[in-house]
Short mmCIF file of N, CA and C in Angstrom, two decimals:
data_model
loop_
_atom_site.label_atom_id
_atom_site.label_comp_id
_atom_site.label_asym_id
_atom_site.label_seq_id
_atom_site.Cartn_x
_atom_site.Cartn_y
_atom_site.Cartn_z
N UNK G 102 -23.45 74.66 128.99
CA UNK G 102 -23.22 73.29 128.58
C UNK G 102 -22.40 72.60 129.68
N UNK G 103 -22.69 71.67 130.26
CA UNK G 103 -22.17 70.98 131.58
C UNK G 103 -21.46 69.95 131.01
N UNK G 104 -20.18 69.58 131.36
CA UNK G 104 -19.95 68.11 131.44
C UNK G 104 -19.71 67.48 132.42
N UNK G 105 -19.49 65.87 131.82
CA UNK G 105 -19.55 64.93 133.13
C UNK G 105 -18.75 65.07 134.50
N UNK G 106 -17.53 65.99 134.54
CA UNK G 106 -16.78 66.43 135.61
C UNK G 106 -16.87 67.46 136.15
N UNK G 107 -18.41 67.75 136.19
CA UNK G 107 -18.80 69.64 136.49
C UNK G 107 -19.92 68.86 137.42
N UNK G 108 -19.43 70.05 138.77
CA UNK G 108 -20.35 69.38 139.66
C UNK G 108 -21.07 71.11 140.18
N UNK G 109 -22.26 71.04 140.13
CA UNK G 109 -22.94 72.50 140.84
C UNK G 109 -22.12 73.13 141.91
N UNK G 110 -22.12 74.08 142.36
CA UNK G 110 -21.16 74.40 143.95
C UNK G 110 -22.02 74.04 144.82
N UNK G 111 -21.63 73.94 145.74
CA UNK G 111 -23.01 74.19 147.11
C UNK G 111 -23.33 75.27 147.47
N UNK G 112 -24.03 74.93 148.91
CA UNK G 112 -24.56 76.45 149.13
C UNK G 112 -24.20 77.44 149.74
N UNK G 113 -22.47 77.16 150.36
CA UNK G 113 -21.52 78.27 150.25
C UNK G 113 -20.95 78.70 149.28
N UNK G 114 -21.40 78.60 148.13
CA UNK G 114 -20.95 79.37 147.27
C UNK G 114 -22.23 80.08 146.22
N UNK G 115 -23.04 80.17 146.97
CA UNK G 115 -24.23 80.50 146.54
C UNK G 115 -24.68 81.87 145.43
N UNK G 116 -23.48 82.46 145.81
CA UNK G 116 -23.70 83.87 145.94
C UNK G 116 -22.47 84.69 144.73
N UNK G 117 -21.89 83.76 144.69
CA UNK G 117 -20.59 83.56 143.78
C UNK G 117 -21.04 84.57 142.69
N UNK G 118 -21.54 83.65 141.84
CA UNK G 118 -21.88 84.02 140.10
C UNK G 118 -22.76 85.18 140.09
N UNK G 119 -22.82 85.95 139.53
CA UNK G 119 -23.28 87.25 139.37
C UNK G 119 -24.36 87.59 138.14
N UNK G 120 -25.52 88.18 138.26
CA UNK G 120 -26.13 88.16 137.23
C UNK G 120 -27.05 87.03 136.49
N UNK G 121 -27.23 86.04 137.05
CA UNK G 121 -28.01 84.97 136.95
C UNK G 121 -26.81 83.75 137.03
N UNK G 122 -25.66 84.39 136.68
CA UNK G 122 -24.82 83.10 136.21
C UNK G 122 -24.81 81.57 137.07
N UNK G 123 -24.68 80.52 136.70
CA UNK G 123 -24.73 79.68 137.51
C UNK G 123 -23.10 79.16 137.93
N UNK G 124 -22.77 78.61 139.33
CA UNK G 124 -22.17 78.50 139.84
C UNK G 124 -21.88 76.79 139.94
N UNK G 125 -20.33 76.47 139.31
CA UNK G 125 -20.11 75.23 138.78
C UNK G 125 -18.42 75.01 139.87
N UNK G 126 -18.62 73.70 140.21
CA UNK G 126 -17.23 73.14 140.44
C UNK G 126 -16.65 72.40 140.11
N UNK G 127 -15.20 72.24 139.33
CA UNK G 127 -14.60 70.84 138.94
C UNK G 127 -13.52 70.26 139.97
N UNK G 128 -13.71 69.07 140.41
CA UNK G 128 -13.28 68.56 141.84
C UNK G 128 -11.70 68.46 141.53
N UNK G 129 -10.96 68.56 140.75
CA UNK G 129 -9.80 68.78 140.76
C UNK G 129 -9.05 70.16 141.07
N UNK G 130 -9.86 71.09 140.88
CA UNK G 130 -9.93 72.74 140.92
C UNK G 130 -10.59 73.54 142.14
N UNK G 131 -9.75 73.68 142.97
CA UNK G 131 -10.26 74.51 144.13
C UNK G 131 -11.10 75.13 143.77
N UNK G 132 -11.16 75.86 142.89
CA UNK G 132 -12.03 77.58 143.24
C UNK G 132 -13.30 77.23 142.07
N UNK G 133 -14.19 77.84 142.32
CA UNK G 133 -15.44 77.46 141.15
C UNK G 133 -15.08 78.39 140.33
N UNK G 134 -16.10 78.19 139.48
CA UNK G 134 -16.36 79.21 137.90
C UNK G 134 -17.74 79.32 137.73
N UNK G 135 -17.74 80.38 136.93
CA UNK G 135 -19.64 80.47 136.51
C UNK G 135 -19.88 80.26 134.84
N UNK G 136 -21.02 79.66 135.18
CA UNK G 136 -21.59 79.43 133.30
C UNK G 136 -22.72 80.64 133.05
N UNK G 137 -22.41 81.93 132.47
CA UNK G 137 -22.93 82.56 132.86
C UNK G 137 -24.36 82.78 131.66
N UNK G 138 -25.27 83.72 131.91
CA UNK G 138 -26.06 83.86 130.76
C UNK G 138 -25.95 84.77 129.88
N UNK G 139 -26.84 84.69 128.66
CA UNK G 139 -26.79 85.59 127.71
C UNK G 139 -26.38 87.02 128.07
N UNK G 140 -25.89 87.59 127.54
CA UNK G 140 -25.26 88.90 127.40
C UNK G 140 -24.31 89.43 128.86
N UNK G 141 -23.95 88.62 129.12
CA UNK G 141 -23.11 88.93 130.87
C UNK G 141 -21.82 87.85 130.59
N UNK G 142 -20.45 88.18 130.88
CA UNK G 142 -19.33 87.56 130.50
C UNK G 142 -18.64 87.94 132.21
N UNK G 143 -17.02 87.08 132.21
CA UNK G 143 -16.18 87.48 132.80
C UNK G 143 -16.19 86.06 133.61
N UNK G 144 -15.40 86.13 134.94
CA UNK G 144 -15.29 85.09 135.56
C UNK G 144 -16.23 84.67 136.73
N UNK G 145 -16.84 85.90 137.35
CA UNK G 145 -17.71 85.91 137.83
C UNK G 145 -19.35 86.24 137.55
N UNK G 146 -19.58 86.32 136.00
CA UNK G 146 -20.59 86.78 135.35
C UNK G 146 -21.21 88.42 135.45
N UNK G 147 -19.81 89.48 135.99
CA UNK G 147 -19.97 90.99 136.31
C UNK G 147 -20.01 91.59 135.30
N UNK G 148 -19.49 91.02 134.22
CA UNK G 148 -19.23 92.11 132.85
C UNK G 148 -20.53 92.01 131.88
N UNK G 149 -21.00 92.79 131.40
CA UNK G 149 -21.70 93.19 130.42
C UNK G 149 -21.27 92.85 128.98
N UNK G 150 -22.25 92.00 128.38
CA UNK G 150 -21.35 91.73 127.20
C UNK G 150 -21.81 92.37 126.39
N UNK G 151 -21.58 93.48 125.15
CA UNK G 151 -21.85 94.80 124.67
C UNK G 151 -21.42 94.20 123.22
N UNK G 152 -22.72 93.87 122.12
CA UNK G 152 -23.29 93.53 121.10
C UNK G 152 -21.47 94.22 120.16
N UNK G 153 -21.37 93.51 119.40
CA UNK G 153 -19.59 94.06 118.46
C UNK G 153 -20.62 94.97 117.64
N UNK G 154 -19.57 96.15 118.05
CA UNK G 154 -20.09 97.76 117.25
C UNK G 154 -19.87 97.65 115.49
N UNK G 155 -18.57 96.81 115.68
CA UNK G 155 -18.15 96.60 113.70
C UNK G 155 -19.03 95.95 113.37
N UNK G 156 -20.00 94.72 113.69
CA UNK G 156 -20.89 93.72 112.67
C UNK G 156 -22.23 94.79 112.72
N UNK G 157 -22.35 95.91 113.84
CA UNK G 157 -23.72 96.81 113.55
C UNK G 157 -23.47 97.86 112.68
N UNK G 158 -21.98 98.61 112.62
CA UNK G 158 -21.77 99.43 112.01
C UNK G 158 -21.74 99.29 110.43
N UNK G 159 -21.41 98.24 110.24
CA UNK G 159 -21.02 97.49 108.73
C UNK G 159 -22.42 97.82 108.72
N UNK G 160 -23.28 96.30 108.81
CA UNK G 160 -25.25 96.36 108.50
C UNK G 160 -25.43 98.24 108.14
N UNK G 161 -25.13 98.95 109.47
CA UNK G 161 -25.63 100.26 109.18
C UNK G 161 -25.08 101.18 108.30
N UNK G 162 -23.89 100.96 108.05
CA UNK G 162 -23.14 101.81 106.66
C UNK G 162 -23.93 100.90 105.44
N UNK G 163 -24.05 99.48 105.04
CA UNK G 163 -24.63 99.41 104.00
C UNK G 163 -25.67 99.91 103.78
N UNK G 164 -26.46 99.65 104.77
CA UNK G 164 -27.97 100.50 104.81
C UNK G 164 -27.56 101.93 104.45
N UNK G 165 -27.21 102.47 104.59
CA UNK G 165 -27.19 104.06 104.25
C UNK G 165 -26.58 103.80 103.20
N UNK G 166 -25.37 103.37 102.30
CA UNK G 166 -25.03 103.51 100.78
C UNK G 166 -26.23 102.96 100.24
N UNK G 167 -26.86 102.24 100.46
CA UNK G 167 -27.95 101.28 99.70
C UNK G 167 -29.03 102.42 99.85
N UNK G 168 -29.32 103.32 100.57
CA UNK G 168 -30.47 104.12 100.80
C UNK G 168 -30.25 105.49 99.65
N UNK G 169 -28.68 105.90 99.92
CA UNK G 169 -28.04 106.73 99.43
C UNK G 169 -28.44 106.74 97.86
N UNK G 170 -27.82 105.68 96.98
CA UNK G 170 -27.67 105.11 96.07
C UNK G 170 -29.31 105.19 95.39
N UNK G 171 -30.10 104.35 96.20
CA UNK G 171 -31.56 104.72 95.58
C UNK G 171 -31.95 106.56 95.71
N UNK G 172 -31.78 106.95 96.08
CA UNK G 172 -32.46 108.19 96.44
C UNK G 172 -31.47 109.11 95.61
N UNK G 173 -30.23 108.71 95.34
CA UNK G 173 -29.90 109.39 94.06
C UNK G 173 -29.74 108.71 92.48
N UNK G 174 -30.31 107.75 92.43
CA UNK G 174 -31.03 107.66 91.41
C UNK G 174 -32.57 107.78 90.85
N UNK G 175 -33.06 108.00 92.10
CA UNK G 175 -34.52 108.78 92.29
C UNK G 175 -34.32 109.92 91.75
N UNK G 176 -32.85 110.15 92.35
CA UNK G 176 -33.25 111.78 91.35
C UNK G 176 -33.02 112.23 90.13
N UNK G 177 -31.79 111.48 89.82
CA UNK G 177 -31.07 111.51 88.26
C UNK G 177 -32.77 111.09 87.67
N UNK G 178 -33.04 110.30 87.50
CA UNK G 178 -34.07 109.89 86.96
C UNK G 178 -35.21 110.56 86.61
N UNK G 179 -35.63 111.77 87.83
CA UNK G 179 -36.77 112.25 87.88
C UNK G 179 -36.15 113.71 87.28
N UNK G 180 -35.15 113.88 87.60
CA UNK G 180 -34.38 115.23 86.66
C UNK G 180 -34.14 114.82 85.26
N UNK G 181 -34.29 113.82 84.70
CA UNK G 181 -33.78 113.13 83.49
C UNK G 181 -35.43 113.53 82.95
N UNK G 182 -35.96 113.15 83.24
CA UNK G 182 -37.60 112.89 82.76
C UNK G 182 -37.82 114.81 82.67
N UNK G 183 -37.81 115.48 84.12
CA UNK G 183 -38.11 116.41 83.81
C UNK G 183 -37.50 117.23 82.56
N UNK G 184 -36.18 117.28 82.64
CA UNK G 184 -35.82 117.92 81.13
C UNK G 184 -36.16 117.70 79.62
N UNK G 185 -36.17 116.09 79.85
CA UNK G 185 -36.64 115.24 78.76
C UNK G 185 -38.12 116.29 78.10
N UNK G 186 -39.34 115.95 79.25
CA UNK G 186 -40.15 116.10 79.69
C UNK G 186 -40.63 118.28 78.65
N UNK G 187 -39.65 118.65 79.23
CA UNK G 187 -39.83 119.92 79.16
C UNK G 187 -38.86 120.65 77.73
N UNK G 188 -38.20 119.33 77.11
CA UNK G 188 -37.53 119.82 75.65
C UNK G 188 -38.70 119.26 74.86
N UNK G 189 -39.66 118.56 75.36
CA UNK G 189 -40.73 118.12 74.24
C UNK G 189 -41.40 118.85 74.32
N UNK G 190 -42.05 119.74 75.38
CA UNK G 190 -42.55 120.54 75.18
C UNK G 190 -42.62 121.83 74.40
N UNK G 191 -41.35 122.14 74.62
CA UNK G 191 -41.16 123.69 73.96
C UNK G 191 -40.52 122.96 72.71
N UNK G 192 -40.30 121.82 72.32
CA UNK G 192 -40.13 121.50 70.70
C UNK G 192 -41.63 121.44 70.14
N UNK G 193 -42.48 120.85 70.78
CA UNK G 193 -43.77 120.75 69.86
C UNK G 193 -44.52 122.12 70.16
N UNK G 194 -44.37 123.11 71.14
CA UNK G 194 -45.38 124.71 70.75
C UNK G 194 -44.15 125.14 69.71
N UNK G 195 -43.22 124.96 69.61
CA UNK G 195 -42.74 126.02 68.79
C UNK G 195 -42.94 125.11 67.07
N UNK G 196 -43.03 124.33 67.03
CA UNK G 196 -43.57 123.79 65.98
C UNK G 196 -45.35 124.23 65.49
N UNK G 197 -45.99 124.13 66.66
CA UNK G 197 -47.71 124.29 66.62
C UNK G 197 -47.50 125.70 66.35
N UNK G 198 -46.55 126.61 66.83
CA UNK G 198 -46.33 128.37 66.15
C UNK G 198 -45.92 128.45 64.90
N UNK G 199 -45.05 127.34 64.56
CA UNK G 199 -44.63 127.79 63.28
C UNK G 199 -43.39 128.04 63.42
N UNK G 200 -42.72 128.35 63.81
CA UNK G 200 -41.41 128.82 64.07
C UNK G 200 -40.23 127.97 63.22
N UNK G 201 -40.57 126.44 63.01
CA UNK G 201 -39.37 125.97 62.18
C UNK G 201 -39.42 126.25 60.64
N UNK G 202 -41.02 127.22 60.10
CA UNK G 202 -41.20 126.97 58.89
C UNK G 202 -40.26 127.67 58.19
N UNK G 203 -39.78 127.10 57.17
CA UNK G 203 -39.12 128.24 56.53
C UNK G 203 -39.65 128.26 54.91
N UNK G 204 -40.01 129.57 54.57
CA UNK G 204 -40.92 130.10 53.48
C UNK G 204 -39.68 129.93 52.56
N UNK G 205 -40.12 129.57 51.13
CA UNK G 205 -39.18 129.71 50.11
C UNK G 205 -39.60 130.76 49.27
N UNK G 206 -39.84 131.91 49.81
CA UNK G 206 -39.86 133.14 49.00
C UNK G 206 -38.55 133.69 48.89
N UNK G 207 -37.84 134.14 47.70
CA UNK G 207 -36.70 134.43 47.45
C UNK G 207 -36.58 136.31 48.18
N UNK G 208 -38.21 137.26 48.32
CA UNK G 208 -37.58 138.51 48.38
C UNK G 208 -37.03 139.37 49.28
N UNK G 209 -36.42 138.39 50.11
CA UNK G 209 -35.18 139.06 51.44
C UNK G 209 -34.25 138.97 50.54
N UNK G 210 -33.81 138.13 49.79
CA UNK G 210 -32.61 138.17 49.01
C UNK G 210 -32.45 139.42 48.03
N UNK G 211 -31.45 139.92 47.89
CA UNK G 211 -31.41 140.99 47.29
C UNK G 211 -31.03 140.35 45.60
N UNK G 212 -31.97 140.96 44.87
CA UNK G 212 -31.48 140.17 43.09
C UNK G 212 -30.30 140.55 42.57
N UNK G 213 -30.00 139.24 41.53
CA UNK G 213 -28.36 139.56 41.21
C UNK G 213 -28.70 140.10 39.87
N UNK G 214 -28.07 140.67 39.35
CA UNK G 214 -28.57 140.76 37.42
C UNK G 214 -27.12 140.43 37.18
N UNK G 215 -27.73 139.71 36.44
CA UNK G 215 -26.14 138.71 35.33
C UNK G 215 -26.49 139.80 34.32
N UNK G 216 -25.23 139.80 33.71
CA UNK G 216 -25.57 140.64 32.05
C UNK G 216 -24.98 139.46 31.10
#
């Protein structure tokens, strides 16, 4: 972004800005400066400007609780069903066997005699 008191350098200073940066002079200010480009910082446009690790790390920790979170309720769920799943089963064969019937024949009981 240029303003009205920014004048280009010439072409001894050609060589100045580093990295594409462009090379600016303000006539009150001996020494130039550079306007540099995307991802390159510093005074001469030498530094590398290296994306902030906390705004990627954040994104990437939510992503993994959010991944986390589904995939263990994928499982509660699918372990929920399977048990579910497998008490209905062995409740209805043991019903289709017979197993809950209970006979009302009295002669396991041993007889009382009242007098």
């Amino acid at each position: 972004m240029r303003t009205d008191h920014e004048e280009l350098c010439g072409s001894s200073y050609g060589s100045f800005c580093l990295n594409g940066g462009i090379c600016y002079m303000i006539p009150t200010i001996s020494s130039p400066f550079c306007r540099c480009v995307e991802n390159y910082t510093g005074a001469r446009c030498g530094e590398i400007l290296l994306p902030s690790i906390k705004s990627h790390a954040r994104g990437e920790l939510f992503a993994a609780v959010l991944a986390s979170v589904v995939v263990l309720s994928v499982l509660v769920a699918g372990a929920f069903f399977f048990l579910c799943r497998k008490g209905q089963v062995s409740r209805t064969s043991s019903i289709e066997r017979g197993d809950n019937l209970i006979e009302g024949d009295n002669s396991s009981r041993p007889n009382k005699i009242t007098e």
